[in-house]
XYZ file of C-alpha atoms in Angstrom:
482
model
C 16.604 7.054 11.484
C 14.706 9.265 9.199
C 11.748 9.584 11.708
C 14.080 10.309 14.563
C 15.863 12.988 12.610
C 12.509 14.555 11.403
C 11.039 14.496 14.887
C 14.051 16.069 16.483
C 14.379 18.771 13.883
C 10.571 19.553 14.320
C 10.989 19.693 18.070
C 14.140 21.828 17.750
C 12.255 24.274 15.346
C 9.177 24.317 17.523
C 11.030 25.180 20.652
C 12.750 28.185 18.797
C 9.312 29.495 17.600
C 7.798 28.926 21.068
C 10.467 30.816 22.747
C 10.505 33.614 20.323
C 6.837 34.060 19.670
C 5.251 33.446 23.096
C 1.969 35.290 23.457
C 3.101 38.033 25.773
C -0.445 39.133 26.326
C -1.657 35.717 27.557
C 1.375 35.290 29.805
C 1.062 38.754 31.150
C -2.647 38.172 32.086
C -1.792 34.859 33.726
C 1.123 36.306 35.697
C -1.013 39.305 36.826
C -3.568 36.798 38.480
C -0.849 36.068 40.972
C 1.274 39.107 41.324
C 2.977 37.752 44.401
C 4.138 34.803 42.527
C 5.214 36.508 39.320
C 8.860 35.954 39.746
C 8.270 32.328 40.564
C 6.011 31.665 37.512
C 8.406 33.539 35.303
C 11.295 31.377 36.621
C 9.425 28.151 35.956
C 8.467 29.359 32.499
C 12.043 30.095 31.698
C 13.313 26.797 32.944
C 10.699 24.927 30.940
C 11.523 26.615 27.737
C 15.232 26.241 28.291
C 14.523 22.426 29.064
C 12.565 21.995 25.812
C 15.165 23.816 23.877
C 18.131 21.773 25.479
C 16.349 18.467 24.909
C 15.426 19.051 21.331
C 19.009 20.254 20.537
C 20.269 17.160 22.272
C 17.908 14.841 20.263
C 18.737 16.734 17.005
C 22.520 16.220 17.571
C 21.999 12.598 18.592
C 20.095 11.832 15.436
C 22.920 13.260 13.336
C 25.470 11.234 15.153
C 23.380 8.006 14.769
C 22.713 8.565 11.089
C 26.322 9.301 10.404
C 27.329 6.105 12.374
C 24.824 3.975 10.561
C 26.307 5.099 7.268
C 29.797 4.641 8.482
C 29.027 0.854 9.029
C 28.174 0.335 5.405
C 31.264 -1.372 3.824
C 30.462 0.244 0.363
C 30.310 3.723 2.026
C 33.503 3.192 3.903
C 35.496 2.211 0.749
C 33.948 4.666 -1.594
C 33.599 7.817 0.463
C 35.742 10.523 -1.196
C 37.612 8.058 -3.216
C 40.008 10.576 -4.650
C 41.253 11.471 -1.219
C 40.825 8.186 0.850
C 40.766 4.699 -0.559
C 41.041 4.727 -4.301
C 43.321 1.634 -4.061
C 40.360 -0.562 -3.163
C 37.864 0.660 -5.837
C 38.066 -2.695 -7.708
C 37.587 -4.684 -4.509
C 34.602 -2.488 -3.586
C 33.106 -2.892 -7.190
C 33.277 -6.690 -6.904
C 31.661 -6.554 -3.504
C 28.745 -4.842 -5.156
C 28.610 -7.063 -8.209
C 28.604 -10.247 -6.158
C 26.049 -8.872 -3.675
C 28.470 -9.551 -0.830
C 28.176 -5.945 0.288
C 24.533 -6.513 1.062
C 25.346 -9.552 2.994
C 27.999 -7.790 5.018
C 25.770 -4.802 5.717
C 22.844 -6.950 6.706
C 24.853 -8.882 9.303
C 25.087 -8.296 12.873
C 28.561 -7.112 14.035
C 31.390 -7.804 14.665
C 32.831 -8.084 11.148
C 36.298 -7.665 9.693
C 36.867 -7.199 6.052
C 40.392 -7.926 4.559
C 40.949 -5.794 1.551
C 43.669 -5.902 -1.029
C 44.778 -3.632 -3.883
C 43.173 -3.005 -7.243
C 46.053 -4.835 -9.045
C 45.531 -7.996 -6.942
C 41.730 -7.691 -7.417
C 42.035 -7.349 -11.217
C 44.416 -10.414 -11.498
C 41.941 -12.519 -9.426
C 38.964 -11.509 -11.440
C 40.649 -11.836 -14.843
C 41.360 -15.495 -14.141
C 38.069 -16.832 -12.679
C 34.306 -16.410 -13.276
C 32.139 -14.193 -11.116
C 30.752 -17.147 -8.857
C 34.334 -18.218 -7.958
C 35.424 -14.650 -7.389
C 32.460 -14.346 -4.929
C 33.463 -17.407 -3.089
C 37.132 -16.067 -2.715
C 35.952 -12.602 -1.569
C 33.681 -14.313 1.075
C 36.794 -15.913 2.512
C 38.046 -12.434 3.218
C 35.062 -11.467 5.439
C 35.720 -12.519 8.985
C 32.822 -12.965 11.515
C 34.868 -11.319 14.210
C 36.423 -7.999 15.117
C 40.185 -7.654 14.613
C 42.398 -4.595 14.773
C 46.194 -4.101 14.870
C 46.317 -4.580 18.623
C 44.185 -7.898 18.667
C 46.289 -9.297 15.805
C 49.342 -8.875 17.860
C 47.870 -10.279 21.044
C 46.422 -13.654 19.722
C 46.392 -16.296 22.508
C 48.994 -18.950 21.558
C 49.980 -16.866 18.601
C 47.553 -18.250 16.294
C 43.719 -18.706 15.783
C 41.066 -19.875 13.243
C 38.578 -17.320 12.238
C 35.156 -18.197 10.799
C 34.433 -16.415 7.362
C 31.358 -15.513 5.428
C 32.036 -18.420 3.092
C 31.445 -20.806 5.929
C 27.895 -19.646 6.200
C 27.050 -20.653 2.538
C 27.079 -24.358 3.373
C 29.447 -25.094 0.631
C 32.669 -25.102 2.764
C 33.979 -28.661 3.387
C 36.122 -29.294 6.454
C 37.984 -26.157 7.491
C 37.601 -24.601 3.979
C 35.382 -21.787 5.528
C 38.056 -20.683 8.044
C 41.143 -18.510 7.892
C 44.259 -19.217 9.672
C 45.705 -16.040 11.470
C 49.221 -16.325 12.906
C 51.306 -13.926 14.689
C 54.808 -14.384 13.100
C 58.179 -13.281 14.266
C 59.263 -9.709 13.933
C 55.755 -8.350 14.344
C 54.410 -9.768 11.202
C 50.980 -11.307 11.016
C 50.189 -13.996 8.332
C 46.817 -14.930 6.822
C 46.085 -18.234 4.916
C 43.292 -20.755 4.252
C 42.675 -23.102 7.187
C 42.293 -26.076 4.700
C 45.061 -28.638 5.306
C 48.387 -27.983 3.456
C 47.626 -24.237 2.861
C 50.382 -21.664 3.226
C 50.269 -18.294 4.976
C 50.514 -16.512 1.699
C 49.239 -13.148 2.706
C 50.201 -10.719 5.537
C 48.742 -7.806 7.441
C 49.888 -4.430 5.843
C 47.953 -1.721 7.581
C 44.711 -0.686 9.243
C 42.148 1.058 6.929
C 39.095 1.844 9.133
C 37.644 0.781 12.495
C 34.409 1.386 14.226
C 35.393 -0.302 17.442
C 33.876 -3.741 17.914
C 31.420 -3.365 15.093
C 33.337 -3.327 11.873
C 37.014 -3.283 11.004
C 38.696 -2.911 7.548
C 42.342 -4.182 7.253
C 44.667 -4.259 4.286
C 46.477 -7.446 3.544
C 49.337 -7.858 1.028
C 47.609 -10.407 -1.287
C 44.411 -12.419 -1.671
C 44.075 -15.455 0.659
C 44.316 -18.427 -1.781
C 42.230 -21.437 -1.476
C 42.919 -23.963 -4.296
C 39.717 -25.853 -3.544
C 37.612 -22.717 -4.165
C 39.617 -21.477 -7.271
C 39.453 -24.887 -9.026
C 35.822 -25.695 -8.091
C 33.739 -26.132 -11.226
C 31.540 -23.166 -12.053
C 29.168 -24.012 -14.846
C 27.552 -21.310 -16.725
C 24.173 -20.260 -15.302
C 22.415 -21.081 -18.640
C 23.803 -24.655 -18.361
C 22.098 -25.208 -14.910
C 19.612 -28.123 -14.835
C 16.661 -26.229 -13.068
C 14.404 -29.151 -12.840
C 17.099 -31.421 -11.552
C 18.020 -29.088 -8.843
C 14.424 -28.384 -7.854
C 13.540 -32.128 -7.700
C 16.601 -32.923 -5.611
C 15.596 -30.076 -3.229
C 12.062 -31.581 -2.664
C 10.227 -29.367 -5.085
C 8.938 -31.868 -7.632
C 5.477 -30.564 -7.779
C 6.739 -27.029 -8.580
C 9.241 -28.415 -11.168
C 6.383 -30.335 -12.991
C 4.304 -27.246 -13.141
C 6.869 -24.893 -14.686
C 7.544 -27.593 -17.302
C 4.049 -28.316 -18.217
C 3.086 -24.648 -18.409
C 6.382 -23.590 -20.323
C 7.358 -21.187 -17.673
C 10.772 -22.912 -17.434
C 11.601 -21.338 -20.793
C 10.859 -17.881 -19.234
C 13.223 -18.767 -16.382
C 15.879 -19.818 -18.612
C 15.697 -16.783 -20.787
C 16.041 -14.520 -17.703
C 18.934 -16.351 -16.014
C 21.707 -14.577 -17.795
C 20.588 -11.127 -16.594
C 19.718 -12.310 -13.189
C 17.194 -14.702 -11.600
C 16.062 -15.563 -8.121
C 13.581 -18.529 -7.676
C 11.362 -19.258 -4.663
C 10.326 -22.834 -5.000
C 7.479 -24.091 -2.696
C 8.226 -27.595 -1.229
C 6.049 -30.595 -2.129
C 4.577 -30.225 1.387
C 3.453 -26.653 0.580
C 1.105 -27.952 -2.102
C -0.607 -30.205 0.484
C -1.066 -27.443 2.985
C -4.581 -27.289 4.617
C -6.659 -24.301 3.497
C -4.830 -23.868 0.249
C -6.949 -22.698 -2.697
C -7.848 -25.134 -5.348
C -5.161 -24.416 -7.948
C -6.952 -26.537 -10.533
C -9.520 -23.899 -10.883
C -7.118 -21.366 -12.160
C -6.905 -20.749 -15.999
C -3.808 -21.499 -17.715
C -2.947 -17.756 -17.837
C -3.472 -17.379 -14.058
C -1.345 -20.478 -13.326
C 1.469 -18.944 -15.364
C 1.206 -15.712 -13.525
C 1.274 -17.691 -10.175
C 4.412 -19.473 -11.186
C 6.034 -16.336 -12.537
C 5.235 -14.603 -9.187
C 7.657 -17.029 -7.566
C 10.684 -15.421 -9.511
C 12.556 -12.182 -9.417
C 14.307 -10.864 -12.508
C 17.452 -10.103 -10.576
C 20.056 -11.887 -8.646
C 19.089 -11.481 -4.932
C 20.856 -13.760 -2.533
C 19.921 -13.884 1.174
C 22.085 -10.918 2.193
C 20.353 -8.758 -0.487
C 16.841 -9.922 0.582
C 17.746 -9.016 4.204
C 18.714 -5.530 3.159
C 15.568 -5.005 1.148
C 13.301 -2.372 2.595
C 10.811 -1.552 -0.283
C 8.442 -4.002 -2.015
C 10.018 -5.893 -4.851
C 8.582 -6.597 -8.279
C 8.388 -10.205 -9.590
C 8.550 -11.748 -13.009
C 4.729 -11.563 -13.036
C 4.788 -7.826 -12.699
C 3.076 -6.010 -15.529
C 2.505 -2.651 -14.027
C 3.180 -0.501 -11.030
C 2.137 -2.371 -7.861
C 1.137 -5.443 -9.585
C 2.404 -8.901 -8.235
C 4.852 -7.596 -5.843
C 6.295 -8.793 -2.617
C 7.538 -7.370 0.701
C 10.339 -8.891 2.747
C 10.579 -9.019 6.568
C 13.597 -10.052 8.474
C 13.921 -11.442 12.089
C 17.483 -12.421 12.816
C 18.493 -14.801 10.200
C 14.955 -15.671 9.231
C 13.681 -14.041 6.023
C 9.848 -14.073 5.243
C 8.067 -13.063 2.050
C 4.703 -11.428 2.417
C 2.148 -11.248 -0.456
C -0.503 -9.394 1.312
C -2.674 -12.583 1.207
C -0.206 -15.040 2.894
C 3.446 -15.240 3.902
C 6.228 -17.741 3.351
C 9.484 -18.319 5.075
C 12.753 -18.945 3.058
C 13.722 -22.452 4.202
C 16.994 -23.327 2.441
C 19.338 -22.128 -0.267
C 19.405 -24.644 -3.179
C 21.926 -22.647 -5.288
C 23.715 -19.299 -4.924
C 25.854 -18.909 -8.008
C 25.857 -15.374 -9.639
C 23.555 -14.594 -11.453
C 21.279 -17.388 -10.263
C 19.862 -17.962 -6.986
C 17.218 -20.706 -5.835
C 15.509 -20.838 -2.559
C 13.052 -23.316 -1.144
C 9.984 -21.792 0.738
C 7.569 -23.478 3.046
C 4.291 -22.002 1.582
C 3.073 -21.216 -1.819
C 3.087 -17.485 -2.555
C -0.507 -16.419 -3.205
C -0.647 -12.939 -5.035
C -3.372 -10.672 -4.153
C -4.223 -10.189 -7.732
C -5.459 -13.778 -7.900
C -6.337 -14.692 -4.440
C -6.944 -11.378 -2.672
C -10.110 -10.689 -0.589
C -12.912 -9.513 -2.713
C -13.417 -5.876 -2.358
C -16.153 -4.610 -0.025
C -19.435 -4.686 -1.966
C -20.791 -1.363 -3.115
C -23.960 -0.167 -1.169
C -27.024 -1.746 -2.788
C -29.390 0.731 -4.337
C -32.655 1.233 -2.560
C -35.116 -0.987 -4.168
C -37.688 0.805 -6.265
C -41.240 0.681 -5.134
C -44.405 1.721 -6.764
C -45.227 5.164 -5.950
C -47.875 5.530 -3.070
C -51.004 7.575 -3.925
C -50.653 11.009 -2.577
C -52.709 11.640 0.566
C -55.812 13.623 0.149
C -55.307 17.354 1.097
C -56.552 18.213 4.751
C -59.213 20.722 5.032
C -57.823 24.263 5.555
C -57.971 25.365 9.199
C -59.539 28.540 10.257
C -56.624 29.506 12.460
C -53.067 29.084 10.942
C -50.926 26.713 12.950
C -47.452 28.095 13.907
C -44.439 26.801 12.158
C -42.925 23.860 14.012
C -39.543 25.636 14.493
C -40.942 28.997 15.499
C -41.058 29.978 19.011
C -44.582 30.636 20.312
C -45.018 34.287 21.505
C -45.634 34.901 25.177
C -49.392 35.258 25.923
C -48.651 38.234 28.072
C -46.670 41.282 27.294
C -43.981 41.990 29.795
C -44.011 45.632 31.022
C -40.802 47.580 30.657
C -38.265 47.177 33.459
C -38.448 49.861 36.002
C -35.691 52.371 36.129
C -33.008 51.673 38.642
C -33.546 53.638 41.920
C -29.907 54.464 42.353
C -26.990 54.288 39.967
C -25.102 52.732 42.769
C -26.878 49.470 41.976
C -25.235 49.132 38.682
C -21.616 48.581 39.912
C -22.965 45.705 42.113
C -23.522 43.615 38.962
C -20.267 44.500 37.622
C -18.715 43.538 40.855
C -20.370 40.207 40.665
C -19.193 39.672 37.012
C -15.721 40.900 38.007
C -15.618 38.305 40.857
C -16.667 35.603 38.464
C -14.038 36.542 35.948
C -11.375 36.668 38.600
C -12.421 33.224 39.817
C -12.145 31.972 36.252
C -8.763 33.568 35.891
C -7.590 32.014 39.199
C -8.685 28.527 37.820
C -6.895 29.196 34.523
C -3.687 30.391 36.237
C -3.789 27.425 38.603
C -4.206 24.949 35.526
C -1.376 26.821 33.803
C 0.793 26.532 36.922
C 0.040 22.866 37.186
C 0.810 22.279 33.443
C 4.042 24.295 33.860
C 5.285 22.338 36.764
C 4.416 19.022 35.038
C 6.214 19.993 31.836
C 9.232 21.120 33.742
C 9.466 17.674 35.657
C 8.756 15.755 32.539
C 11.455 17.510 30.537
C 13.984 17.056 33.370
C 13.241 13.322 33.672
C 13.472 12.850 29.828
C 16.799 14.767 29.550
C 18.258 12.879 32.569
C 17.186 9.469 31.247
C 19.032 10.272 27.873
C 22.104 11.517 29.533
C 22.250 8.446 31.928
């Protein structure tokens, strides 16, 4: 978006400058070469400049619209834009979307999406009774992976439907726990409730908040959709989590053994309360062909390698998908040291070290503020396994000085310098005077003919370029408009 905006702004400015500061002297010279075509050339020049100006203005406007639309699809931006005038009643809901990182998950997903929001009072009551991981799961139940607006709610086939929610994608939803029941009730009322058996329609549609048709919709409901299974699920403190037990169960026994033997597990446990994300290589990753011999690492290097597999923040999969810049790790000890970059292709997330890359395979745990992933390859930091820098050019070997050659005997006639031109052996006589002054214009006429020929060639080239530019600009503009 930024590149498009910058290019369009440059092109727009360039066209203005070109139109206003065209070199009149050159144009006049070219037009005078074909006086009979002056009007045609001038017309083509005008059309070309107008086309360039129109296209640049169109591209500039298009980039502004695209940027504003992209920002509008950001759920945080939708709910927080001008809060004193628009949606202050959802500020608590918006805050918890950010704290739980659900906002990143929403923004990184492909449309369509519908977010069911409720008032600050209802959000505060929910958050006061339950820990943050439970609040996150509850809010995930309010993100529907489909597009609903007022019209669609009142035109449900059979009057009812089950809609998949973001909670269903976590892998923690049993049965129909990850679905929401939407039912068109009598009297124009639309009810919402958990699709789990025995759940009531304890919430109803209140009003429409914001829609970007078929991309994202924000609807207000009267109360949170209550799922007793989510609210009563145990949510142990992050510091009480058995890291080694989880890692071993997930097929990462070698990694678990290494963090225990090196003491890195204590570093992990200390960092959990403020936020921690682990990338645990599977046991198969330690058997991969071509893997460097880790036994040759010093203890300090092994510690750095293990710390490189952790982030000092809570970064669930949605946050990683939304990441654009390089990210620091627990091993980072300076700017640009031990960092990672993230690439996304659909739902696949890959970590790149600069030496190798590894795909995130599964989510072992996603419970604020701790997230554990398994990865299919060991992350090899460039600081430990990077290619050796190009060797510096070797100095020229010193050799014993050669004896100076004996001086040659002086020549009786000095040799001319190699670069100097040898003088002509004969002196040219002065040119005879012209017999008639009339001969002089003949040379000028020949030069003039040559200049005119060159001017014709330049003018023809200019005409060809002008026609090409006009056609190209027309094609480009028409393709955009179509």
